[in-house]
Amino acid sequence: MAHLPSSVEEYPQVVFDESDVDRQLAWHESRLATRLESQQQRSAGQLRRLLANDDTVYKLSKIRLSGAVLTRPDFLRSIFAPVLSKSEPQKLTEILTSADQLHSRLAALDLFSSIKLDLHPVPDGALNEVELRLSVSERGRFFLKTSTDVGSGEGALTGLARGRNLFGGGELLEGSVGLGSRTRASYQLRAEAPVLGAKAKVELSGFGAERDLSAFASCHESLRGVVAKLKTVSRFGQHELWYELVGRRIGSLAPTASISIREAAGESLNLKSAVAHSWAFDSRDHIAFPTRGCSFRLFQEYAGLGGEANYLKSSIESSISRTLFSSQTVLSLGFQSGLIHSLAGRPVPFSDRFRLGGPTSVRMFHLNSLGPKDGNDYLGGQIFWAGGLSLWAPLPGKPNWPLRVHGFLNAGRLTNTWSNVGASSIAVGLGLAGQLQGVRIEANIGVPISVHEGDGSRRGLQVGLGIGFLS
């Protein structure tokens, strides 16, 4: 791999983060469920306000459902049970609250394109006895999609096949394959099913990938693994608990590969057996271009249940966006940090270390080009932090144009020792930004103002595409 000078003027760099695909999918699924709920919640909220002083009590005796042809009755009964389990009469506002919760749980299943709820008196029933009537439209059972993506010299062809509600209990079976220039080949087979009355989901998946890491290290990486996951969602955020067994192999070394990369390579798989937990909360109005709201993600992992990897890992990601002075000017702040503590005297594998730098990370540095380095290879590190400030404003005289003026200040540090944590790499810049189909596109002109030996800094124009930016 040719050595890139630490600070040179170069052609624009375009980088699309592969993890953005999962982020975008999760965010859009959340927003879709929110839109599905919004009309019902507005109507119920207005009615609750009207009935706030009404002390009359009612008995919810039954739920009538229409439109659910593919979904099993016993599965739906487990979801309806908490609503019907209250034997004592309730105020109408309490019944409406339970109906809202039921609507949210049904929307989270992603089985229905529309859900309508109404309260009616029970025909020939007792006085003040009511029933809840649900009318739903089910989504199609099978889905097939192919797509082509191009960016930063990376071309990718992906195919996705999905079977939904296969056995009538909200099950999902999904398979995907991809071919590309950086991720040379990838595949995933995933099965998911709701449990505990649809309060949680369990997921089993197998995956594999062949990755070209030559943009920052003189090697390729091969992955094969399985994951078992439990997911829950509430108004306090999303929790995920999972076990992962994955084998990694570093190979296809370039002739210029450093000693560190050659030591990481081998014929046998580097095995990781780990348990991990994440908690995420996101109130932003847009995942790629927020104007208000905040997000927070906490990740914790223990690797050491077998295999070569043995460490504790923790990281946080946070951001907040606010409009300034009741205008269209938006201030966005972001902060990330992480720590890996090795156990039993074993080094942290190359594949598990943190990486930093790039147009969606610390801008005006090459992709993953901060931190420890051996020859031309960036090795990653065990301690990092990064902070960013971005200011967005409409183009002068063009308040309704999709492009915005963007100014930023980024700083960060990636290292293996606490003594070097405070010595940050810093960059500032100005440019234009917009969005296309939910993806943020930036074209910035900037300059690093604090650079350390080995940093892959760059001056001039840098272009970034992605979903998850530092700020």
Short mmCIF file of C-alpha atoms in Angstrom, two decimals:
data_model
loop_
_atom_site.label_atom_id
_atom_site.label_comp_id
_atom_site.label_asym_id
_atom_site.label_seq_id
_atom_site.Cartn_x
_atom_site.Cartn_y
_atom_site.Cartn_z
CA MET A 1 0.00 0.00 0.00
CA ALA A 2 1.41 3.38 -0.99
CA HIS A 3 2.29 5.65 1.89
CA LEU A 4 0.15 8.76 2.22
CA PRO A 5 1.93 11.86 3.52
CA SER A 6 0.68 13.23 6.79
CA SER A 7 -0.50 16.54 5.39
CA VAL A 8 -1.08 17.09 1.68
CA GLU A 9 -3.59 18.69 -0.64
CA GLU A 10 -5.53 15.93 -2.37
CA TYR A 11 -8.57 15.12 -4.41
CA PRO A 12 -11.89 15.04 -2.57
CA GLN A 13 -12.36 12.04 -0.30
CA VAL A 14 -15.77 10.36 -0.20
CA VAL A 15 -16.50 7.79 2.50
CA PHE A 16 -19.72 5.95 3.21
CA ASP A 17 -19.76 4.15 6.56
CA GLU A 18 -21.11 0.60 6.24
CA SER A 19 -22.71 0.79 9.70
CA ASP A 20 -24.88 3.65 8.40
CA VAL A 21 -27.11 1.11 6.65
CA ASP A 22 -28.14 -0.46 9.97
CA ARG A 23 -28.54 2.94 11.61
CA GLN A 24 -30.73 4.25 8.83
CA LEU A 25 -32.90 1.12 8.81
CA ALA A 26 -33.44 1.20 12.57
CA TRP A 27 -34.17 4.93 12.61
CA HIS A 28 -36.65 4.79 9.72
CA GLU A 29 -38.46 1.81 11.26
CA SER A 30 -38.80 3.84 14.46
CA ARG A 31 -40.13 6.89 12.60
CA LEU A 32 -42.58 4.73 10.62
CA ALA A 33 -43.99 3.33 13.84
CA THR A 34 -44.19 6.85 15.26
CA ARG A 35 -46.14 8.12 12.26
CA LEU A 36 -48.48 5.14 12.54
CA GLU A 37 -49.16 6.04 16.16
CA SER A 38 -49.38 9.82 15.85
CA GLN A 39 -52.94 10.15 14.56
CA GLN A 40 -54.28 7.72 17.17
CA GLN A 41 -52.38 9.49 19.95
CA ARG A 42 -53.62 12.93 18.93
CA SER A 43 -57.22 11.78 18.86
CA ALA A 44 -56.92 9.95 22.18
CA GLY A 45 -55.11 12.90 23.76
CA GLN A 46 -57.85 15.33 22.77
CA LEU A 47 -60.49 12.98 24.11
CA ARG A 48 -58.63 12.50 27.40
CA ARG A 49 -58.52 16.25 27.92
CA LEU A 50 -62.25 16.49 27.34
CA LEU A 51 -62.92 13.67 29.82
CA ALA A 52 -60.36 14.67 32.46
CA ASN A 53 -63.07 15.69 34.95
CA ASP A 54 -65.45 12.83 34.16
CA ASP A 55 -65.61 10.43 37.13
CA THR A 56 -67.83 7.87 35.41
CA VAL A 57 -66.28 4.39 35.36
CA TYR A 58 -66.55 1.81 32.59
CA LYS A 59 -65.81 -1.86 32.16
CA LEU A 60 -63.75 -2.90 29.11
CA SER A 61 -65.07 -6.40 28.49
CA LYS A 62 -63.81 -7.41 25.05
CA ILE A 63 -61.66 -6.55 22.07
CA ARG A 64 -62.95 -7.13 18.53
CA LEU A 65 -60.39 -7.41 15.73
CA SER A 66 -60.92 -7.29 11.98
CA GLY A 67 -58.45 -7.51 9.09
CA ALA A 68 -55.90 -9.88 10.69
CA VAL A 69 -56.00 -12.78 8.24
CA LEU A 70 -52.38 -14.00 8.50
CA THR A 71 -51.88 -13.47 12.24
CA ARG A 72 -52.74 -16.23 14.73
CA PRO A 73 -55.49 -15.48 17.30
CA ASP A 74 -53.50 -17.03 20.16
CA PHE A 75 -50.57 -14.71 19.42
CA LEU A 76 -52.85 -11.67 19.46
CA ARG A 77 -54.54 -12.83 22.68
CA SER A 78 -51.17 -12.71 24.46
CA ILE A 79 -50.88 -9.06 23.41
CA PHE A 80 -54.47 -8.18 24.37
CA ALA A 81 -54.31 -9.97 27.76
CA PRO A 82 -52.81 -7.07 29.80
CA VAL A 83 -55.56 -4.74 28.58
CA LEU A 84 -58.39 -7.16 29.43
CA SER A 85 -56.89 -8.38 32.72
CA LYS A 86 -58.14 -5.40 34.74
CA SER A 87 -61.28 -6.66 36.44
CA GLU A 88 -62.23 -3.40 38.15
CA PRO A 89 -64.10 -0.65 36.24
CA GLN A 90 -61.92 2.24 35.12
CA LYS A 91 -62.27 5.84 34.12
CA LEU A 92 -62.50 6.38 30.40
CA THR A 93 -59.15 8.19 30.42
CA GLU A 94 -57.49 5.06 31.87
CA ILE A 95 -59.04 2.87 29.18
CA LEU A 96 -57.79 5.26 26.50
CA THR A 97 -54.28 5.08 27.95
CA SER A 98 -54.37 1.27 27.78
CA ALA A 99 -55.62 1.50 24.18
CA ASP A 100 -52.67 3.77 23.33
CA GLN A 101 -50.23 1.24 24.79
CA LEU A 102 -51.86 -1.55 22.82
CA HIS A 103 -51.61 0.52 19.64
CA SER A 104 -47.89 1.13 20.25
CA ARG A 105 -47.21 -2.56 20.80
CA LEU A 106 -49.02 -3.56 17.61
CA ALA A 107 -47.21 -0.85 15.61
CA ALA A 108 -43.83 -2.08 16.89
CA LEU A 109 -44.49 -5.53 15.39
CA ASP A 110 -44.27 -4.03 11.87
CA LEU A 111 -47.03 -6.39 10.70
CA PHE A 112 -49.69 -3.80 9.90
CA SER A 113 -49.68 -0.87 7.49
CA SER A 114 -52.61 0.76 9.33
CA ILE A 115 -54.21 0.34 12.76
CA LYS A 116 -57.50 1.96 13.79
CA LEU A 117 -59.00 1.76 17.30
CA ASP A 118 -62.49 2.74 18.44
CA LEU A 119 -64.47 2.37 21.66
CA HIS A 120 -68.12 1.30 21.46
CA PRO A 121 -70.83 0.29 23.94
CA VAL A 122 -71.26 -3.49 24.10
CA PRO A 123 -74.48 -4.49 22.26
CA ASP A 124 -76.93 -5.89 24.82
CA GLY A 125 -74.27 -5.43 27.48
CA ALA A 126 -74.47 -4.02 30.99
CA LEU A 127 -74.57 -0.30 31.68
CA ASN A 128 -71.22 1.40 31.03
CA GLU A 129 -69.77 -1.77 29.48
CA VAL A 130 -67.58 -1.03 26.44
CA GLU A 131 -65.56 -2.91 23.85
CA LEU A 132 -62.47 -1.95 21.89
CA ARG A 133 -62.71 -2.45 18.13
CA LEU A 134 -59.51 -2.78 16.12
CA SER A 135 -59.33 -2.61 12.35
CA VAL A 136 -55.94 -3.46 10.81
CA SER A 137 -54.43 -3.85 7.34
CA GLU A 138 -51.67 -6.45 7.18
CA ARG A 139 -48.45 -5.94 5.29
CA GLY A 140 -47.42 -8.34 2.53
CA ARG A 141 -45.79 -11.55 3.69
CA PHE A 142 -42.85 -11.57 1.24
CA PHE A 143 -40.44 -8.84 0.17
CA LEU A 144 -37.56 -8.88 -2.32
CA LYS A 145 -35.18 -6.03 -3.12
CA THR A 146 -31.93 -5.40 -4.99
CA SER A 147 -29.95 -2.18 -4.95
CA THR A 148 -26.71 -0.67 -6.21
CA ASP A 149 -24.72 1.88 -4.21
CA VAL A 150 -21.69 3.87 -5.36
CA GLY A 151 -19.46 6.22 -3.36
CA SER A 152 -15.78 6.94 -2.74
CA GLY A 153 -14.74 4.46 -5.41
CA GLU A 154 -16.86 1.85 -3.61
CA GLY A 155 -19.45 0.05 -5.67
CA ALA A 156 -21.81 -2.40 -3.99
CA LEU A 157 -24.57 -4.66 -5.25
CA THR A 158 -26.90 -5.95 -2.53
CA GLY A 159 -29.87 -8.28 -2.51
CA LEU A 160 -32.43 -8.69 0.29
CA ALA A 161 -35.18 -11.29 0.71
CA ARG A 162 -37.61 -11.11 3.64
CA GLY A 163 -40.46 -13.27 4.87
CA ARG A 164 -42.73 -11.62 7.44
CA ASN A 165 -45.27 -13.24 9.80
CA LEU A 166 -44.44 -16.66 8.36
CA PHE A 167 -46.21 -18.70 11.06
CA GLY A 168 -48.71 -16.08 12.16
CA GLY A 169 -46.80 -15.02 15.27
CA GLY A 170 -44.87 -12.00 14.01
CA GLU A 171 -41.86 -14.06 12.90
CA LEU A 172 -39.31 -12.63 10.50
CA LEU A 173 -36.82 -14.47 8.30
CA GLU A 174 -34.41 -12.33 6.32
CA GLY A 175 -31.43 -13.07 4.12
CA SER A 176 -29.06 -10.62 2.44
CA VAL A 177 -25.98 -10.85 0.24
CA GLY A 178 -23.66 -8.14 -1.01
CA LEU A 179 -20.76 -7.73 -3.41
CA GLY A 180 -18.56 -4.64 -3.40
CA SER A 181 -15.15 -3.17 -3.97
CA ARG A 182 -14.33 -2.55 -0.28
CA THR A 183 -16.57 -5.11 1.40
CA ARG A 184 -15.79 -7.68 -1.26
CA ALA A 185 -18.51 -10.08 -0.18
CA SER A 186 -20.98 -10.26 2.69
CA TYR A 187 -23.98 -12.31 3.74
CA GLN A 188 -26.41 -12.52 6.65
CA LEU A 189 -29.28 -14.83 7.57
CA ARG A 190 -31.47 -13.51 10.37
CA ALA A 191 -34.52 -14.92 12.18
CA GLU A 192 -36.58 -12.84 14.62
CA ALA A 193 -39.69 -13.45 16.71
CA PRO A 194 -41.60 -11.47 19.38
CA VAL A 195 -41.78 -12.89 22.93
CA LEU A 196 -43.36 -11.97 26.28
CA GLY A 197 -46.57 -10.76 24.68
CA ALA A 198 -44.58 -8.78 22.08
CA LYS A 199 -42.83 -6.78 24.81
CA ALA A 200 -39.49 -8.04 23.49
CA LYS A 201 -37.94 -9.74 20.46
CA VAL A 202 -35.40 -12.54 20.15
CA GLU A 203 -33.07 -12.73 17.18
CA LEU A 204 -30.68 -15.36 15.84
CA SER A 205 -28.34 -14.54 12.98
CA GLY A 206 -25.35 -15.87 11.11
CA PHE A 207 -23.08 -13.61 9.09
CA GLY A 208 -19.88 -13.41 7.14
CA ALA A 209 -17.86 -10.79 5.29
CA GLU A 210 -14.65 -10.26 3.36
CA ARG A 211 -13.33 -6.72 3.92
CA ASP A 212 -10.60 -4.76 2.19
CA LEU A 213 -8.86 -2.66 4.88
CA SER A 214 -6.13 -1.31 2.61
CA ALA A 215 -7.44 2.26 3.00
CA PHE A 216 -5.71 2.37 6.40
CA ALA A 217 -3.93 -1.00 6.90
CA SER A 218 -2.07 -3.32 4.51
CA CYS A 219 -4.46 -6.27 4.82
CA HIS A 220 -7.88 -7.79 4.32
CA GLU A 221 -10.16 -9.21 7.02
CA SER A 222 -12.41 -12.27 6.90
CA LEU A 223 -15.33 -12.63 9.35
CA ARG A 224 -17.63 -15.55 10.21
CA GLY A 225 -19.97 -15.51 13.18
CA VAL A 226 -23.30 -16.06 14.91
CA VAL A 227 -25.30 -13.80 17.23
CA ALA A 228 -28.18 -14.44 19.66
CA LYS A 229 -29.94 -11.24 20.73
CA LEU A 230 -32.77 -10.04 22.99
CA LYS A 231 -34.27 -6.60 22.20
CA THR A 232 -36.75 -4.47 24.13
CA VAL A 233 -38.13 -1.01 23.38
CA SER A 234 -39.86 1.43 25.71
CA ARG A 235 -40.34 5.17 26.04
CA PHE A 236 -37.00 5.23 27.87
CA GLY A 237 -35.11 3.86 24.86
CA GLN A 238 -34.01 0.59 23.34
CA HIS A 239 -32.10 -2.14 25.17
CA GLU A 240 -30.23 -4.95 23.42
CA LEU A 241 -28.50 -7.87 25.11
CA TRP A 242 -26.60 -10.37 22.97
CA TYR A 243 -24.06 -13.16 22.76
CA GLU A 244 -21.63 -13.22 19.84
CA LEU A 245 -19.28 -15.90 18.62
CA VAL A 246 -17.14 -14.68 15.73
CA GLY A 247 -13.92 -15.76 14.06
CA ARG A 248 -11.67 -13.20 12.36
CA ARG A 249 -8.72 -13.77 10.08
CA ILE A 250 -6.29 -11.09 8.90
CA GLY A 251 -4.77 -11.99 5.54
CA SER A 252 -3.99 -10.95 1.95
CA LEU A 253 -1.13 -8.80 3.22
CA ALA A 254 0.45 -6.18 1.00
CA PRO A 255 4.24 -6.42 0.47
CA THR A 256 4.62 -3.24 2.53
CA ALA A 257 2.69 -4.62 5.54
CA SER A 258 4.23 -3.67 8.88
CA ILE A 259 5.48 -6.08 11.53
CA SER A 260 2.37 -5.38 13.64
CA ILE A 261 0.02 -6.39 10.81
CA ARG A 262 2.08 -9.50 10.06
CA GLU A 263 1.85 -10.50 13.73
CA ALA A 264 -1.94 -10.04 13.64
CA ALA A 265 -2.25 -12.23 10.53
CA GLY A 266 -2.34 -16.01 10.59
CA GLU A 267 -3.85 -19.13 9.11
CA SER A 268 -6.16 -19.83 12.08
CA LEU A 269 -9.16 -17.74 13.09
CA ASN A 270 -8.87 -15.26 15.94
CA LEU A 271 -11.94 -16.28 17.96
CA LYS A 272 -14.06 -13.94 20.07
CA SER A 273 -16.79 -15.20 22.41
CA ALA A 274 -18.51 -12.25 24.06
CA VAL A 275 -21.63 -10.92 25.75
CA ALA A 276 -22.65 -7.30 25.19
CA HIS A 277 -25.36 -4.81 26.11
CA SER A 278 -26.38 -1.51 24.59
CA TRP A 279 -28.91 1.13 25.57
CA ALA A 280 -29.90 3.82 23.10
CA PHE A 281 -32.23 6.81 23.27
CA ASP A 282 -32.99 9.05 20.30
CA SER A 283 -35.39 12.01 20.23
CA ARG A 284 -33.96 13.70 17.12
CA ASP A 285 -36.35 14.83 14.39
CA HIS A 286 -34.01 13.47 11.67
CA ILE A 287 -31.22 10.92 11.93
CA ALA A 288 -28.83 12.53 9.42
CA PHE A 289 -29.76 16.22 9.59
CA PRO A 290 -31.37 16.93 12.99
CA THR A 291 -32.63 20.38 13.91
CA ARG A 292 -33.73 19.48 17.44
CA GLY A 293 -33.51 16.61 19.91
CA CYS A 294 -30.74 14.50 21.35
CA SER A 295 -29.34 11.00 21.15
CA PHE A 296 -27.34 8.81 23.52
CA ARG A 297 -25.92 5.30 23.21
CA LEU A 298 -24.08 3.30 25.86
CA PHE A 299 -22.27 0.11 24.82
CA GLN A 300 -20.62 -2.47 27.10
CA GLU A 301 -18.94 -5.76 26.15
CA TYR A 302 -17.12 -8.57 27.91
CA ALA A 303 -15.04 -10.87 25.70
CA GLY A 304 -13.42 -13.88 27.33
CA LEU A 305 -15.91 -16.75 27.30
CA GLY A 306 -13.43 -18.71 25.20
CA GLY A 307 -11.21 -17.82 22.28
CA GLU A 308 -8.28 -15.45 22.04
CA ALA A 309 -10.07 -12.16 22.84
CA ASN A 310 -10.18 -11.30 26.54
CA TYR A 311 -11.14 -7.75 27.51
CA LEU A 312 -13.76 -5.35 28.85
CA LYS A 313 -14.96 -2.68 26.41
CA SER A 314 -17.21 0.33 26.95
CA SER A 315 -18.13 3.33 24.81
CA ILE A 316 -20.63 6.18 24.65
CA GLU A 317 -21.98 8.26 21.76
CA SER A 318 -24.03 11.40 22.34
CA SER A 319 -25.32 14.39 20.42
CA ILE A 320 -27.68 17.32 20.85
CA SER A 321 -29.11 19.76 18.30
CA ARG A 322 -30.89 23.08 18.90
CA THR A 323 -32.11 25.97 16.78
CA LEU A 324 -30.68 29.37 17.71
CA PHE A 325 -32.63 32.56 18.23
CA SER A 326 -35.90 31.18 16.78
CA SER A 327 -34.25 31.00 13.36
CA GLN A 328 -33.21 28.31 10.89
CA THR A 329 -29.68 28.31 12.29
CA VAL A 330 -28.90 25.02 14.05
CA LEU A 331 -26.16 24.27 16.59
CA SER A 332 -25.13 20.63 16.87
CA LEU A 333 -22.79 19.20 19.52
CA GLY A 334 -21.43 15.65 19.61
CA PHE A 335 -19.19 13.70 21.95
CA GLN A 336 -17.89 10.12 21.87
CA SER A 337 -15.47 8.19 24.03
CA GLY A 338 -14.43 4.62 24.72
CA LEU A 339 -12.12 2.38 26.73
CA ILE A 340 -10.87 -1.19 26.30
CA HIS A 341 -9.26 -2.90 29.31
CA SER A 342 -7.34 -6.05 28.42
CA LEU A 343 -7.60 -9.04 30.77
CA ALA A 344 -5.31 -11.95 31.60
CA GLY A 345 -2.37 -10.12 30.04
CA ARG A 346 -3.64 -10.73 26.50
CA PRO A 347 -3.30 -8.02 23.85
CA VAL A 348 -6.49 -6.62 22.35
CA PRO A 349 -6.95 -8.13 18.85
CA PHE A 350 -6.52 -5.83 15.86
CA SER A 351 -10.18 -6.32 14.84
CA ASP A 352 -11.57 -5.14 18.21
CA ARG A 353 -9.70 -1.85 18.67
CA PHE A 354 -11.24 1.60 18.33
CA ARG A 355 -10.60 3.63 15.18
CA LEU A 356 -10.91 7.35 14.62
CA GLY A 357 -10.73 9.88 11.82
CA GLY A 358 -12.53 10.57 8.56
CA PRO A 359 -15.23 12.82 7.07
CA THR A 360 -17.97 11.38 9.31
CA SER A 361 -15.69 11.27 12.36
CA VAL A 362 -12.92 13.80 13.09
CA ARG A 363 -12.99 15.76 9.83
CA MET A 364 -9.90 16.77 7.82
CA PHE A 365 -8.20 13.46 8.59
CA HIS A 366 -8.13 10.35 6.44
CA LEU A 367 -10.35 7.39 7.26
CA ASN A 368 -9.22 5.72 10.54
CA SER A 369 -5.90 7.60 10.37
CA LEU A 370 -5.55 8.76 13.98
CA GLY A 371 -3.78 6.90 16.74
CA PRO A 372 -1.01 4.28 16.97
CA LYS A 373 0.80 3.55 13.71
CA ASP A 374 3.42 1.11 12.45
CA GLY A 375 4.94 1.98 9.09
CA ASN A 376 2.05 2.78 6.76
CA ASP A 377 -0.53 0.93 8.89
CA TYR A 378 -2.91 2.49 11.41
CA LEU A 379 -3.40 -0.06 14.18
CA GLY A 380 -6.30 1.36 16.24
CA GLY A 381 -6.21 1.99 19.98
CA GLN A 382 -7.72 1.19 23.36
CA ILE A 383 -8.66 4.69 24.56
CA PHE A 384 -10.35 7.42 22.55
CA TRP A 385 -12.43 10.53 22.75
CA ALA A 386 -13.83 12.85 20.09
CA GLY A 387 -15.88 16.02 20.21
CA GLY A 388 -17.47 18.12 17.53
CA LEU A 389 -19.33 21.40 17.11
CA SER A 390 -21.25 22.17 13.93
CA LEU A 391 -23.24 25.24 12.97
CA TRP A 392 -25.80 25.09 10.15
CA ALA A 393 -27.39 28.13 8.51
CA PRO A 394 -29.40 28.78 5.30
CA LEU A 395 -27.59 30.19 2.30
CA PRO A 396 -27.80 34.00 2.37
CA GLY A 397 -30.95 35.05 0.54
CA LYS A 398 -31.96 31.42 -0.08
CA PRO A 399 -33.73 30.26 3.11
CA ASN A 400 -35.69 27.51 1.34
CA TRP A 401 -32.83 25.94 -0.59
CA PRO A 402 -31.92 22.36 0.42
CA LEU A 403 -28.24 23.33 0.82
CA ARG A 404 -26.95 24.89 4.03
CA VAL A 405 -23.75 26.60 5.06
CA HIS A 406 -21.79 24.40 7.47
CA GLY A 407 -19.02 25.41 9.87
CA PHE A 408 -17.31 22.93 12.19
CA LEU A 409 -14.71 22.44 14.89
CA ASN A 410 -13.60 18.85 15.57
CA ALA A 411 -11.11 17.40 18.03
CA GLY A 412 -10.16 13.90 19.11
CA ARG A 413 -7.50 11.53 20.35
CA LEU A 414 -6.89 7.78 19.98
CA THR A 415 -4.16 6.15 22.04
CA ASN A 416 -3.18 3.18 24.18
CA THR A 417 -1.98 5.11 27.25
CA TRP A 418 -3.70 7.56 29.58
CA SER A 419 -0.70 9.90 29.52
CA ASN A 420 -1.43 10.83 25.89
CA VAL A 421 -5.21 11.26 26.13
CA GLY A 422 -5.15 15.04 26.47
CA ALA A 423 -3.02 15.76 23.40
CA SER A 424 -5.78 16.15 20.83
CA SER A 425 -5.82 16.50 17.05
CA ILE A 426 -7.97 19.49 16.01
CA ALA A 427 -9.45 20.69 12.72
CA VAL A 428 -11.73 23.52 11.59
CA GLY A 429 -13.53 24.15 8.34
CA LEU A 430 -16.41 25.60 6.36
CA GLY A 431 -18.54 24.13 3.62
CA LEU A 432 -21.96 23.18 2.26
CA ALA A 433 -24.23 20.36 3.38
CA GLY A 434 -27.52 18.86 2.28
CA GLN A 435 -29.39 15.59 2.30
CA LEU A 436 -30.46 13.08 -0.31
CA GLN A 437 -32.93 10.32 0.59
CA GLY A 438 -32.08 10.57 4.28
CA VAL A 439 -28.29 10.62 3.76
CA ARG A 440 -26.25 13.68 4.68
CA ILE A 441 -23.80 14.95 2.07
CA GLU A 442 -21.05 17.40 3.04
CA ALA A 443 -18.44 19.24 0.98
CA ASN A 444 -16.07 21.00 3.35
CA ILE A 445 -12.89 23.01 2.98
CA GLY A 446 -10.83 22.84 6.15
CA VAL A 447 -7.45 22.61 7.76
CA PRO A 448 -6.01 20.72 10.76
CA ILE A 449 -4.74 23.18 13.36
CA SER A 450 -3.22 20.58 15.71
CA VAL A 451 -1.59 17.44 14.28
CA HIS A 452 0.52 14.74 15.92
CA GLU A 453 3.25 12.66 14.35
CA GLY A 454 1.73 9.94 12.20
CA ASP A 455 -1.71 11.54 11.88
CA GLY A 456 -3.17 11.21 8.39
CA SER A 457 -4.20 14.84 8.10
CA ARG A 458 -5.41 16.53 4.93
CA ARG A 459 -6.03 20.08 3.73
CA GLY A 460 -8.48 21.38 1.19
CA LEU A 461 -11.72 19.77 0.06
CA GLN A 462 -13.18 16.75 1.84
CA VAL A 463 -16.53 15.19 0.93
CA GLY A 464 -18.50 12.97 3.30
CA LEU A 465 -21.62 10.83 2.90
CA GLY A 466 -23.30 9.13 5.80
CA ILE A 467 -25.92 8.85 8.51
CA GLY A 468 -23.92 8.95 11.73
CA PHE A 469 -21.66 12.01 11.93
CA LEU A 470 -19.70 13.18 14.95
CA SER A 471 -21.70 16.43 14.91
#
